[in-house]
């Protein structure tokens, strides 16, 4: 057998394994969790889009990789609903940046989201253990 063939096959196998080792989180679950995650992050203080994306990525250990195209429509929708507010400010480099912060209605919405997600988590955990919530 040709040793080059074996090397190529092994390299291909390694690539395939690493490509599929982290399961993809369903798009619907990411969408459903975006608002409560954003509200929770903003409850810690104002932030801007890129920082929110990086914080979610870090807290999920790289498993949630949000994009601008996913985040900004959610932020704009939340702002229209009166959950958050925004202001333009300058970054430390002098560039203009839009900062988002939580409004009172956003705090109430965050509490409701936490209650709902806690219920869902408890039901799932109970089902795993063969119990009821």
PDB file of C-alpha atoms in Angstrom, residues 27-76:
ATOM      1  CA  UNK A  27     -31.192  28.072  14.958  1.00  0.00           C
ATOM      2  CA  UNK A  28     -34.606  28.199  16.661  1.00  0.00           C
ATOM      3  CA  UNK A  29     -33.062  27.722  20.113  1.00  0.00           C
ATOM      4  CA  UNK A  30     -30.472  30.424  19.458  1.00  0.00           C
ATOM      5  CA  UNK A  31     -33.230  32.810  18.334  1.00  0.00           C
ATOM      6  CA  UNK A  32     -35.425  32.012  21.338  1.00  0.00           C
ATOM      7  CA  UNK A  33     -32.570  32.566  23.780  1.00  0.00           C
ATOM      8  CA  UNK A  34     -31.222  35.792  22.245  1.00  0.00           C
ATOM      9  CA  UNK A  35     -33.514  38.229  24.057  1.00  0.00           C
ATOM     10  CA  UNK A  36     -33.086  36.777  27.562  1.00  0.00           C
ATOM     11  CA  UNK A  37     -29.319  36.557  27.053  1.00  0.00           C
ATOM     12  CA  UNK A  38     -29.097  40.177  25.890  1.00  0.00           C
ATOM     13  CA  UNK A  39     -31.295  41.399  28.752  1.00  0.00           C
ATOM     14  CA  UNK A  40     -29.190  39.476  31.268  1.00  0.00           C
ATOM     15  CA  UNK A  41     -25.938  40.858  29.869  1.00  0.00           C
ATOM     16  CA  UNK A  42     -27.279  44.417  29.853  1.00  0.00           C
ATOM     17  CA  UNK A  43     -28.468  44.037  33.451  1.00  0.00           C
ATOM     18  CA  UNK A  44     -24.746  44.126  34.318  1.00  0.00           C
ATOM     19  CA  UNK A  45     -24.299  47.501  32.624  1.00  0.00           C
ATOM     20  CA  UNK A  46     -24.425  49.137  29.234  1.00  0.00           C
ATOM     21  CA  UNK A  47     -22.624  47.538  26.321  1.00  0.00           C
ATOM     22  CA  UNK A  48     -22.257  47.718  22.553  1.00  0.00           C
ATOM     23  CA  UNK A  49     -22.924  45.146  19.842  1.00  0.00           C
ATOM     24  CA  UNK A  50     -19.456  43.713  19.312  1.00  0.00           C
ATOM     25  CA  UNK A  51     -18.890  43.388  23.076  1.00  0.00           C
ATOM     26  CA  UNK A  52     -22.225  41.553  23.441  1.00  0.00           C
ATOM     27  CA  UNK A  53     -21.236  39.132  20.680  1.00  0.00           C
ATOM     28  CA  UNK A  54     -17.857  38.499  22.319  1.00  0.00           C
ATOM     29  CA  UNK A  55     -19.391  38.050  25.785  1.00  0.00           C
ATOM     30  CA  UNK A  56     -21.900  35.475  24.532  1.00  0.00           C
ATOM     31  CA  UNK A  57     -19.122  33.633  22.715  1.00  0.00           C
ATOM     32  CA  UNK A  58     -16.909  33.612  25.816  1.00  0.00           C
ATOM     33  CA  UNK A  59     -19.681  32.547  28.206  1.00  0.00           C
ATOM     34  CA  UNK A  60     -20.717  29.723  25.862  1.00  0.00           C
ATOM     35  CA  UNK A  61     -17.102  28.634  25.451  1.00  0.00           C
ATOM     36  CA  UNK A  62     -17.290  29.339  21.732  1.00  0.00           C
ATOM     37  CA  UNK A  63     -20.465  27.357  21.070  1.00  0.00           C
ATOM     38  CA  UNK A  64     -22.680  30.398  20.448  1.00  0.00           C
ATOM     39  CA  UNK A  65     -21.185  32.472  17.657  1.00  0.00           C
ATOM     40  CA  UNK A  66     -23.570  35.332  17.043  1.00  0.00           C
ATOM     41  CA  UNK A  67     -23.153  37.598  14.026  1.00  0.00           C
ATOM     42  CA  UNK A  68     -24.008  41.257  13.478  1.00  0.00           C
ATOM     43  CA  UNK A  69     -26.806  40.151  11.171  1.00  0.00           C
ATOM     44  CA  UNK A  70     -28.358  38.141  13.969  1.00  0.00           C
ATOM     45  CA  UNK A  71     -27.752  40.545  16.886  1.00  0.00           C
ATOM     46  CA  UNK A  72     -28.713  43.976  15.556  1.00  0.00           C
ATOM     47  CA  UNK A  73     -32.261  43.106  14.418  1.00  0.00           C
ATOM     48  CA  UNK A  74     -32.904  41.705  17.927  1.00  0.00           C
ATOM     49  CA  UNK A  75     -31.464  44.842  19.564  1.00  0.00           C
ATOM     50  CA  UNK A  76     -33.563  47.107  17.324  1.00  0.00           C
TER      51      UNK A  76
END
